[in-house]
Amino acid sequence: MRVALDAMGGDRAPGAAVEGALLALERDAELAIDLVGREEAILDILADRKHERLAVVHAPAVVTPGDSPVRAARENVPSSLHVALRRVRDGESDAVVSAGDTGAILAAAMVVLRRCRGVSRPGIAVPLPHPGGTTVLSDAGANLHPRPVHLMHYGLMAAELAKVHLETEEPRVGLLSVGTEAGKGTDLVRKVDGLLRRAPLNYVGLVEGQDLFGGTVDVVVSDGFTGNAVLKACEGFAGSLGRALGGSGASTSGAVDPASLDFSTYGGAPLLGVRGVVVIGHGRSGARAIASGVLAAVAGVRHELVQRVSEAVWSMSRLARAARFLPSREGGEGK
Amino acid sequence: MRVALDAMGGDRAPGAAVEGALLALERDAELAIDLVGREEAILDILADRKHERLAVVHAPAVVTPGDSPVRAARENVPSSLHVALRRVRDGESDAVVSAGDTGAILAAAMVVLRRCRGVSRPGIAVPLPHPGGTTVLSDAGANLHPRPVHLMHYGLMAAELAKVHLETEEPRVGLLSVGTEAGKGTDLVRKVDGLLRRAPLNYVGLVEGQDLFGGTVDVVVSDGFTGNAVLKACEGFAGSLGRALGGSGASTSGAVDPASLDFSTYGGAPLLGVRGVVVIGHGRSGARAIASGVLAAVAGVRHELVQRVSEAVWSMSRLARAARFLPSREGGEGK
């Protein structure tokens, strides 16, 4: 099991990646990590903490946010992200973890790894822990103008993640709206509701924002704009509360750890619908979050997440074509 | 100063309304409240706690969620909500507070009170308190399919609320998106961004979910679907945290009060863009939340919120027509 870790992605790179890699290696004896990035910078931080299951893969190029991510991916730019993705494509590594820019990871993964059959728009799935368990939110920002079938695919794909991640056989899937009564919500919501009712899912219908943390559903399907806003708002709320609690002394009493409220410690969000396990870490990821992301990628590989996701979407596409309830263009090859 | 309080709206009606009214009367010596609803039910709870500034206005009809709110409003149904709104229309009360169904309040207020000149879709503004102050989110669910000009109006109207509520002369207004760089977001976001840049506002550009609680802006403009989802998600997050903290004993140490995390205690959300002060309480409102809603309505009346909102939108509409950057249909009379 080899994970390619983008050492240069994220606000705290490459330090967080190096420390995170060492943490993850401690936690899994069968894991090997390729730290991909500027060799000199990585070795500087690593110093004498060599590890027999840790390799450094030199990737000198720096891709700046102004560069076209698609062109960077197509032109074989030797940036840490692209080298890591190509390692997975070429079978040299089993998964990629990066805390770099989400848009860049998405674009590069679509070009280098390509999409699963039947998927036209990959989606980001974020597992949100809460006192009642964990709920997966998808899409969390990959697709801002989704068609109804895209959201149905997010339901199918995130349900596979929930099966793997939460070990529930029949994850309860809900569709995010502004009320739970049938018909509540936008035109998009009503169309997706119709599709999800016909999908081979344990679909419970419309849910509201509070259901993300209520333990009432295992998967919440959302358009990427709303999913992203919801996620960041909760993150901001947790952060402000963490600051308030930190100042109050409650944290030092041991009753509440503000760090546990910070989504940056939760680890990564799998990008579902591409032909390889890709885990996107929060830009602010520290070593703990990077290590969690690496272990999430390991779980994805061990449980054959990509095959499961791919099969779920493809069998739905065949089913839909057979029943003619989706135009064939939408159910077809995602190219 | 007379506030008409819908005694029958909300999950905890009429008890919460009666207790909330008594609380509010204690806090403001110039306030009188008309409790509107089924007289018998109200008097049962009130018992011998008569108050010289508290009147009961009998409104026997019950409007169920299945009824058409527009028809109920047009046909002069004597329900508590409609009677309360008509009192404001007829100058018998200065403001309405209801914790009833948001859609019903919106529809009834638009029919009974009518819209301010230039406003085609009223919006709900929710003041969110956080350690760095208070940030107003609008729209929080009144308008699920907004046109760009609607969102510009929410910015103008919520800025007036922020001036009154937060006592800031030039409230900082941001537009909710998935990134802060220019051009990030949906097509709608880009169009609204263009409009807000030309509005007479202290517009700071695109913001993200975390800015709702970061103290970086005073007003966050959002489409109603996303605003509603964000609000309810944070509410759910706060609730789950409150349960976790409650169980940990942290609350009893006095350091953290889970109730302070519950949006139901925050009081009401003004409905902006109708010709009267209307404050919508959370459906789960208890007495404290009702009292806060009543006091928010009082502040709205004292600060002439409706006149301010109306003037802000109407002068923008004239400006826009003069500059020809809005089609006259969108800048025109809201009918």
XYZ file of C-alpha atoms in Angstrom:
670
model
C 0.000 0.000 0.000
C 1.672 3.185 -1.224
C 0.135 6.631 -0.840
C 1.478 9.583 -2.848
C 1.313 12.621 -0.571
C 1.492 16.067 -2.154
C 4.051 17.682 0.145
C 3.629 21.171 -1.318
C -0.165 21.607 -1.071
C -1.801 23.562 1.737
C -1.081 26.603 3.871
C 1.300 24.722 6.152
C 3.263 22.841 3.470
C 5.653 21.181 3.405
C 5.996 20.943 7.210
C 2.487 19.602 7.866
C 2.889 16.975 5.118
C 6.235 15.701 6.440
C 5.022 15.507 10.031
C 1.675 14.079 8.926
C 3.404 11.375 6.904
C 5.468 10.289 9.902
C 2.320 10.199 12.049
C 0.422 8.098 9.513
C 3.322 5.644 9.109
C 3.276 5.045 12.861
C -0.403 4.174 12.726
C -0.318 1.676 9.857
C 2.509 -0.843 9.536
C 1.602 -1.821 5.953
C 1.651 1.730 4.678
C 4.387 3.301 2.561
C 4.327 6.995 1.668
C 5.842 8.824 -1.276
C 6.326 12.459 -0.292
C 6.089 14.317 -3.575
C 7.545 17.805 -3.814
C 10.739 19.823 -3.732
C 13.274 17.320 -2.429
C 15.468 19.878 -0.726
C 12.585 21.467 1.203
C 11.304 18.071 2.317
C 14.718 16.762 3.378
C 15.358 19.971 5.321
C 12.343 19.275 7.518
C 12.850 15.526 7.656
C 16.489 15.975 8.762
C 17.638 12.750 10.467
C 14.134 11.299 10.869
C 14.505 8.924 7.917
C 11.870 6.183 7.764
C 12.234 2.989 5.766
C 8.656 3.256 4.457
C 8.995 6.927 3.508
C 10.354 7.900 0.097
C 10.865 11.368 -1.345
C 9.853 11.927 -4.972
C 11.271 15.115 -6.421
C 8.749 17.409 -8.184
C 10.329 20.809 -8.753
C 7.572 22.777 -10.496
C 5.320 25.180 -8.657
C 1.805 25.685 -10.018
C 0.403 29.051 -8.967
C -3.335 29.743 -8.636
C -3.130 31.874 -11.794
C -2.068 28.928 -13.982
C -4.653 26.992 -15.930
C -5.045 23.736 -14.005
C -6.139 21.856 -17.091
C -3.137 23.003 -19.108
C -0.803 22.189 -16.217
C -2.279 18.690 -16.120
C -2.134 18.166 -19.877
C 1.392 19.460 -20.326
C 2.946 17.077 -17.823
C 4.144 19.870 -15.560
C 6.320 18.279 -12.864
C 4.430 19.884 -9.956
C 3.920 17.894 -6.775
C 0.183 17.450 -7.397
C 0.532 16.346 -11.001
C 3.432 14.003 -10.318
C 1.442 12.434 -7.462
C -1.618 11.933 -9.679
C 0.470 10.439 -12.499
C 1.965 7.969 -10.047
C -1.536 6.672 -9.344
C -2.426 6.623 -13.025
C 0.726 4.633 -13.778
C 0.208 2.183 -10.913
C 3.240 3.348 -8.919
C 1.094 4.587 -6.022
C -2.355 3.477 -4.853
C -3.832 6.841 -3.815
C -3.193 10.586 -3.699
C -3.616 12.949 -0.766
C -3.309 16.709 -1.238
C -4.207 19.756 0.845
C -3.718 22.007 -2.163
C -6.263 24.160 -3.961
C -9.503 22.198 -4.434
C -10.157 23.525 -7.935
C -6.653 22.598 -9.048
C -6.941 19.074 -7.599
C -10.330 18.565 -9.228
C -9.179 19.757 -12.649
C -5.913 17.825 -12.534
C -7.574 14.616 -11.322
C -10.157 14.761 -14.103
C -7.455 15.163 -16.745
C -4.811 12.792 -15.366
C -6.956 10.015 -13.842
C -10.131 10.602 -15.878
C -13.684 10.065 -14.717
C -15.410 6.818 -13.848
C -17.704 5.473 -16.528
C -21.088 7.259 -16.352
C -19.826 10.132 -14.187
C -19.789 13.494 -15.901
C -18.978 15.605 -12.843
C -16.986 14.210 -9.911
C -18.082 15.399 -6.464
C -16.424 16.054 -3.133
C -17.712 14.077 -0.152
C -17.019 15.373 3.352
C -17.596 13.075 6.332
C -18.882 15.231 9.222
C -18.527 13.719 12.686
C -21.144 14.596 15.321
C -22.352 13.099 18.607
C -24.782 10.815 16.733
C -22.165 9.366 14.363
C -20.881 10.651 11.036
C -22.824 12.110 8.115
C -21.359 12.424 4.629
C -22.119 15.685 2.782
C -21.735 15.636 -1.012
C -21.129 17.689 -3.079
C -19.087 20.113 -0.999
C -17.995 22.422 -3.777
C -16.798 20.604 -6.906
C -19.904 21.335 -8.980
C -21.547 24.758 -8.671
C -24.058 24.359 -11.521
C -25.148 20.735 -11.238
C -27.704 19.043 -13.434
C -30.191 16.823 -11.578
C -28.407 13.616 -12.624
C -25.163 14.864 -11.098
C -26.821 15.140 -7.705
C -28.281 11.670 -8.069
C -24.757 10.410 -8.745
C -23.493 12.176 -5.612
C -26.109 10.268 -3.663
C -25.024 6.948 -5.174
C -21.312 7.628 -4.741
C -21.524 9.058 -1.230
C -23.654 6.074 -0.192
C -20.756 3.811 -1.235
C -18.397 5.948 0.829
C -20.773 5.719 3.779
C -20.886 1.923 3.471
C -17.081 1.832 3.631
C -16.563 4.629 6.111
C -19.487 4.144 8.462
C -19.860 0.408 7.972
C -23.609 0.733 7.451
C -25.075 -1.644 4.915
C -27.961 0.581 3.850
C -26.980 4.184 4.474
C -29.925 6.582 4.783
C -29.666 9.196 2.050
C -31.365 12.611 2.279
C -31.563 15.541 -0.115
C -30.796 18.985 1.351
C -33.695 21.418 1.090
C -35.468 24.140 3.072
C -38.215 21.906 4.430
C -38.965 18.215 4.645
C -42.444 18.168 3.112
C -42.561 16.845 -0.466
C -42.290 19.652 -2.980
C -40.386 22.026 -0.664
C -37.340 23.635 -2.225
C -36.023 24.745 -5.575
C -36.868 23.366 -9.004
C -33.541 21.506 -8.902
C -34.448 19.896 -5.595
C -37.781 18.658 -6.927
C -36.134 17.104 -9.995
C -33.397 15.421 -7.960
C -35.990 14.176 -5.469
C -37.757 12.424 -8.347
C -34.519 10.776 -9.503
C -33.398 9.691 -6.043
C -36.792 8.065 -5.415
C -36.112 5.774 -8.360
C -32.470 5.053 -7.495
C -31.450 1.840 -5.686
C -30.858 3.731 -2.457
C -32.297 3.884 1.024
C -33.605 7.349 0.188
C -35.447 9.073 3.035
C -36.483 12.218 1.148
C -35.856 15.889 1.841
C -33.812 16.922 4.852
C -32.769 20.285 6.299
C -29.454 21.746 7.405
C -29.797 20.531 10.967
C -29.960 16.918 9.765
C -26.244 17.105 8.955
C -25.588 16.870 12.686
C -28.691 15.101 13.925
C -27.815 11.472 13.233
C -31.013 11.149 11.196
C -29.256 10.430 7.879
C -25.898 9.009 6.790
C -25.623 10.913 3.516
C -26.823 14.414 2.614
C -26.899 15.277 -1.084
C -26.433 18.947 -1.978
C -25.435 21.165 -4.863
C -21.788 22.198 -4.519
C -22.488 25.860 -3.842
C -24.792 25.220 -0.894
C -22.683 22.321 0.384
C -19.580 24.474 0.389
C -21.313 27.401 2.101
C -22.825 25.139 4.758
C -19.511 23.461 5.463
C -17.565 26.705 5.764
C -20.275 28.350 7.874
C -20.193 25.469 10.360
C -16.419 25.627 10.308
C -16.560 29.349 11.082
C -19.132 28.782 13.788
C -16.980 26.065 15.351
C -13.943 28.295 15.133
C -15.657 31.231 16.800
C -16.966 28.942 19.502
C -13.523 27.423 19.913
C -12.099 30.898 20.435
C -14.844 31.720 22.925
C -14.345 28.445 24.788
C -10.581 28.798 24.656
C -10.894 32.200 26.279
C -13.306 30.938 28.903
C -10.958 28.325 30.269
C -13.430 25.540 29.496
C -10.892 23.865 27.251
C -8.321 23.548 29.978
C -10.853 21.861 32.247
C -10.755 18.951 29.836
C -14.482 19.062 29.231
C -14.248 20.614 25.766
C -11.358 20.598 23.356
C -11.754 23.471 20.885
C -9.468 21.601 18.477
C -12.137 18.920 18.175
C -14.460 21.598 16.791
C -12.038 22.521 14.037
C -12.760 20.861 10.730
C -9.098 21.176 9.802
C -8.356 18.321 12.166
C -10.932 16.019 10.576
C -8.738 14.949 7.707
C -9.663 14.662 4.133
C -12.604 14.660 1.811
C -12.604 12.018 -0.938
C -13.109 13.183 -4.498
C -15.649 10.686 -5.849
C -16.062 9.827 -9.515
C -12.444 9.756 -10.730
C -10.473 6.602 -11.499
C -8.322 6.586 -8.405
C -8.520 7.304 -4.702
C -7.987 11.052 -4.267
C -8.373 12.646 -0.839
C -8.515 16.437 -0.567
C -7.256 17.876 2.691
C -8.356 21.201 4.145
C -6.043 24.048 3.100
C -5.282 24.704 6.768
C -4.440 21.046 7.439
C -1.903 20.418 10.156
C -0.005 17.150 10.673
C -2.980 15.438 12.357
C -5.315 16.313 9.500
C -2.791 15.153 6.905
C -2.347 11.856 8.745
C -6.133 11.392 8.902
C -6.334 12.103 5.187
C -3.672 9.507 4.425
C -5.486 6.913 6.541
C -8.779 7.775 4.807
C -7.046 7.159 1.474
C -5.734 3.818 2.752
C -9.264 2.822 3.769
C -10.535 3.841 0.341
C -7.978 1.616 -1.386
C -8.522 -1.347 0.963
C -12.294 -1.197 0.493
C -12.043 -0.741 -3.271
C -13.943 2.526 -3.090
C -13.293 3.446 -6.719
C -14.632 0.139 -8.011
C -17.693 0.421 -5.769
C -18.434 4.002 -6.820
C -17.891 3.170 -10.445
C -20.147 0.129 -10.324
C -22.910 2.007 -8.471
C -23.037 4.793 -11.051
C -22.672 2.561 -14.049
C -25.379 0.110 -13.016
C -27.689 3.053 -12.309
C -26.952 4.467 -15.757
C -27.866 1.142 -17.370
C -30.991 0.910 -15.221
C -31.973 4.461 -16.128
C -31.473 3.883 -19.813
C -33.490 0.701 -19.620
C -36.301 2.540 -17.843
C -35.802 5.564 -20.098
C -36.177 7.954 -17.244
C -32.931 9.732 -18.004
C -31.982 11.135 -21.374
C -29.195 8.856 -22.662
C -26.852 11.837 -22.931
C -27.008 12.264 -19.170
C -26.681 8.620 -18.336
C -23.887 8.035 -20.809
C -20.124 8.028 -20.762
C -18.830 10.979 -18.808
C -16.751 12.606 -21.505
C -45.800 51.714 21.063
C -48.077 48.719 20.512
C -46.865 45.357 19.227
C -49.340 42.785 17.918
C -48.068 39.373 19.010
C -49.406 36.294 17.228
C -50.164 34.119 20.240
C -50.959 31.009 18.187
C -47.835 30.755 16.027
C -44.977 28.397 16.843
C -44.467 24.962 18.349
C -44.877 26.227 21.909
C -47.909 28.460 21.360
C -49.737 29.974 23.082
C -47.711 29.459 26.282
C -44.439 30.841 24.935
C -46.208 33.915 23.543
C -47.979 34.711 26.804
C -44.844 34.274 28.912
C -42.746 36.091 26.315
C -45.158 39.029 26.294
C -44.926 39.388 30.071
C -41.104 39.248 29.862
C -40.978 41.899 27.149
C -43.345 44.220 29.048
C -41.007 44.084 32.047
C -38.101 45.192 29.896
C -39.721 48.182 28.184
C -41.984 50.537 30.109
C -43.340 52.239 26.979
C -44.410 49.010 25.356
C -47.965 47.708 25.076
C -48.722 44.274 23.622
C -51.815 42.957 21.909
C -51.871 39.201 22.284
C -53.777 38.016 19.222
C -55.322 34.552 19.258
C -57.961 32.380 20.854
C -59.029 34.416 23.867
C -59.927 31.458 26.018
C -56.584 29.717 25.474
C -54.666 32.908 26.228
C -56.647 33.766 29.364
C -56.220 30.200 30.631
C -52.454 30.644 30.657
C -52.504 34.254 31.788
C -54.760 33.404 34.761
C -54.414 36.156 37.356
C -51.303 37.721 35.843
C -53.197 40.570 34.218
C -51.009 43.449 33.040
C -52.265 46.964 32.320
C -50.206 47.135 29.104
C -51.318 43.708 27.882
C -54.512 43.328 25.869
C -56.010 40.175 24.376
C -57.439 40.392 20.856
C -59.662 37.469 19.987
C -58.902 35.741 16.669
C -60.731 32.420 16.536
C -59.727 30.968 13.139
C -57.001 28.408 12.749
C -55.064 28.366 9.491
C -53.541 24.965 8.817
C -50.424 24.417 6.709
C -52.622 22.951 3.972
C -54.567 26.197 3.486
C -53.535 28.618 0.771
C -51.861 31.464 2.658
C -52.709 33.961 -0.066
C -56.390 33.019 -0.025
C -56.464 33.155 3.774
C -54.981 36.644 3.624
C -57.303 37.885 0.885
C -60.476 36.478 2.417
C -60.029 38.247 5.758
C -59.845 35.017 7.696
C -59.827 35.912 11.409
C -56.700 33.893 12.230
C -54.236 35.275 14.751
C -51.609 36.030 12.100
C -53.972 37.787 9.728
C -55.695 39.777 12.449
C -52.296 40.898 13.770
C -51.163 41.984 10.292
C -54.398 43.850 9.649
C -53.956 45.740 12.912
C -50.645 47.072 11.601
C -52.146 47.877 8.229
C -54.965 49.785 9.906
C -52.657 51.660 12.272
C -53.962 49.948 15.429
C -50.599 48.311 16.172
C -47.068 49.370 15.219
C -45.510 45.970 14.487
C -46.212 42.248 14.244
C -44.288 39.388 15.825
C -45.078 35.773 14.914
C -43.319 32.449 15.429
C -45.675 30.806 12.960
C -44.881 29.182 9.619
C -42.441 31.379 7.678
C -44.109 30.803 4.321
C -47.514 31.722 5.739
C -46.171 34.908 7.355
C -44.405 35.916 4.143
C -47.454 35.355 1.963
C -49.862 37.024 4.381
C -47.582 40.038 4.940
C -47.208 40.576 1.204
C -50.966 40.527 0.698
C -52.065 42.444 3.811
C -49.263 44.977 4.215
C -48.003 45.000 0.632
C -44.439 45.513 -0.510
C -42.311 48.625 -0.266
C -41.999 50.585 -3.475
C -39.313 49.011 -5.687
C -39.224 45.695 -3.798
C -40.514 42.727 -5.754
C -39.475 40.006 -3.277
C -39.205 40.689 0.459
C -36.347 38.933 2.247
C -35.727 37.555 5.704
C -32.779 38.986 7.624
C -31.330 37.000 10.518
C -28.933 38.697 12.942
C -26.329 36.118 13.991
C -24.442 36.907 17.191
C -20.824 35.703 17.504
C -17.799 36.600 19.631
C -16.832 39.361 17.171
C -20.246 41.061 17.171
C -23.336 40.364 15.098
C -23.632 39.633 11.386
C -26.908 39.894 9.494
C -27.622 37.112 6.970
C -30.203 37.867 4.266
C -32.060 36.227 2.622
C -32.602 33.332 4.993
C -35.299 31.543 3.039
C -38.004 33.834 1.680
C -36.822 33.704 -1.927
C -35.556 30.403 -3.342
C -35.220 31.496 -6.976
C -33.942 35.061 -6.726
C -33.109 37.286 -9.639
C -29.873 39.268 -9.259
C -31.693 42.491 -8.398
C -33.457 40.772 -5.488
C -30.122 39.970 -3.907
C -28.927 43.533 -4.398
C -32.060 44.671 -2.563
C -31.316 42.255 0.285
C -27.927 43.919 0.594
C -29.464 47.391 0.717
C -32.230 46.420 3.138
C -30.047 44.354 5.469
C -27.527 47.207 5.575
C -30.289 49.445 6.930
C -31.098 46.807 9.538
C -27.409 46.600 10.455
C -27.256 50.384 10.880
C -30.185 50.214 13.308
C -29.315 46.950 14.998
C -25.536 47.143 15.157
C -25.258 50.909 15.289
C -22.612 50.932 12.575
C -22.800 53.846 10.182
C -21.287 52.065 7.204
C -21.941 48.360 7.580
C -19.585 46.129 5.608
C -21.601 44.071 3.130
C -20.333 40.802 1.631
C -21.818 38.397 -0.913
C -21.789 34.710 0.028
C -19.797 32.557 -2.382
C -17.381 29.630 -2.419
C -14.215 31.727 -2.562
C -13.244 35.348 -2.151
C -11.366 35.905 -5.420
C -13.322 37.905 -8.011
C -15.239 35.611 -10.358
C -15.536 32.722 -7.859
C -19.018 31.270 -7.581
C -22.137 30.722 -9.607
C -23.430 32.791 -12.517
C -25.906 34.379 -10.091
C -23.092 35.387 -7.742
C -21.146 37.055 -10.545
C -24.179 39.060 -11.635
C -25.044 40.152 -8.109
C -21.398 41.043 -7.481
C -21.594 43.426 -10.434
C -24.763 45.055 -9.080
C -23.507 45.386 -5.510
C -20.306 47.061 -6.739
C -22.439 49.842 -8.180
C -24.784 50.159 -5.196
C -24.304 52.881 -2.559
C -22.968 50.374 -0.056
C -19.753 49.641 1.772
C -19.455 46.481 -0.328
C -16.395 44.375 0.462
C -16.912 41.721 -2.239
C -17.245 37.958 -2.025
C -17.142 36.233 1.332
C -17.344 32.596 2.448
C -19.431 30.750 5.013
C -16.934 31.286 7.810
C -17.286 35.065 7.469
C -20.747 34.789 9.023
C -19.025 34.263 12.366
C -15.682 35.941 11.804
C -16.551 39.569 12.491
C -15.192 40.485 9.055
C -18.536 41.724 7.670
C -21.768 43.113 9.115
C -24.070 41.855 6.357
C -23.882 38.676 4.271
C -26.096 38.548 1.176
C -27.253 35.108 0.047
C -29.929 33.422 -2.009
C -32.697 32.127 0.236
C -31.982 28.444 -0.348
C -28.338 28.655 0.672
C -29.063 31.118 3.488
C -31.684 28.801 4.933
C -29.465 25.715 4.666
C -26.523 27.515 6.266
C -28.644 28.808 9.129
C -30.221 25.456 9.882
C -26.912 23.621 9.591
C -25.290 25.950 12.120
C -28.347 25.558 14.316
C -28.004 21.783 14.101
C -24.297 21.982 14.776
C -24.904 24.205 17.804
C -27.605 21.846 19.030
C -25.417 18.771 18.711
C -22.614 20.584 20.472
C -25.009 21.750 23.160
C -26.054 18.142 23.742
C -22.419 17.050 23.853
C -21.494 19.860 26.240
C -24.581 19.267 28.345
C -23.533 15.661 28.753
C -19.964 16.574 29.605
C -20.884 18.741 32.545
C -19.161 21.772 31.004
C -22.422 23.670 31.082
C -22.831 23.304 34.793
C -19.352 24.688 35.378
C -20.721 27.998 34.132
C -18.104 28.253 31.408
C -20.474 27.356 28.580
C -24.226 27.652 28.419
C -25.575 25.329 25.725
C -28.716 27.495 25.552
C -26.588 30.339 24.239
C -25.740 28.114 21.271
C -29.383 27.616 20.402
C -30.680 29.937 17.715
C -34.171 29.604 19.167
C -33.119 31.914 21.970
C -31.884 34.615 19.609
C -35.274 36.090 18.935
C -36.672 37.123 15.669
C -35.715 37.740 12.091
C -37.170 40.859 10.453
C -38.989 40.441 7.166
C -37.613 43.288 5.080
C -39.407 44.882 2.139
C -43.006 44.966 3.380
C -44.825 48.076 4.584
C -44.685 47.367 8.269
C -42.348 45.956 10.886
C -42.769 42.172 10.833
C -40.525 39.977 12.955
C -40.512 36.228 12.359
C -39.656 34.108 15.370
C -38.148 30.639 15.202
C -40.820 27.933 15.249
C -39.252 26.523 18.413
C -39.275 29.921 20.153
C -39.620 29.859 23.900
C -40.588 32.832 26.074
C -37.084 34.374 25.907
C -37.004 34.208 22.118
C -40.489 35.705 21.852
C -39.499 38.549 24.180
C -36.355 39.192 22.091
C -38.487 39.223 18.950
C -40.881 41.757 20.474
C -37.984 44.001 21.515
C -36.462 43.689 18.020
C -39.799 44.837 16.593
C -39.840 47.773 19.012
C -36.350 48.770 17.872
C -37.469 48.507 14.256
C -40.392 50.855 14.882
C -38.345 53.352 16.933
C -35.630 53.515 14.274
C -38.124 53.790 11.422
C -36.730 50.657 9.802
C -39.490 50.414 7.200
C -38.961 53.987 6.017
C -35.195 53.461 5.871
C -35.491 50.199 3.932
C -38.038 51.683 1.597
C -35.965 54.776 0.907
C -32.778 52.728 0.347
C -34.413 50.496 -2.256
C -36.351 53.239 -3.966
C -33.415 55.614 -4.316
C -31.339 52.734 -5.695
C -34.093 51.958 -8.208
C -34.114 55.574 -9.402
C -30.318 55.587 -9.550
C -30.328 52.352 -11.515
C -32.891 53.560 -13.994
C -30.954 56.782 -14.430
C -27.776 54.805 -15.072
C -29.684 52.243 -17.127
C -27.892 49.356 -15.566
C -31.060 47.595 -14.524
C -33.928 46.784 -16.853
C -36.776 49.094 -15.762
C -38.985 46.074 -15.113
C -36.639 44.937 -12.360
C -36.136 48.341 -10.833
C -39.800 49.261 -10.990
C -42.792 49.033 -8.714
C -42.854 45.693 -6.948
C -46.226 44.469 -8.114
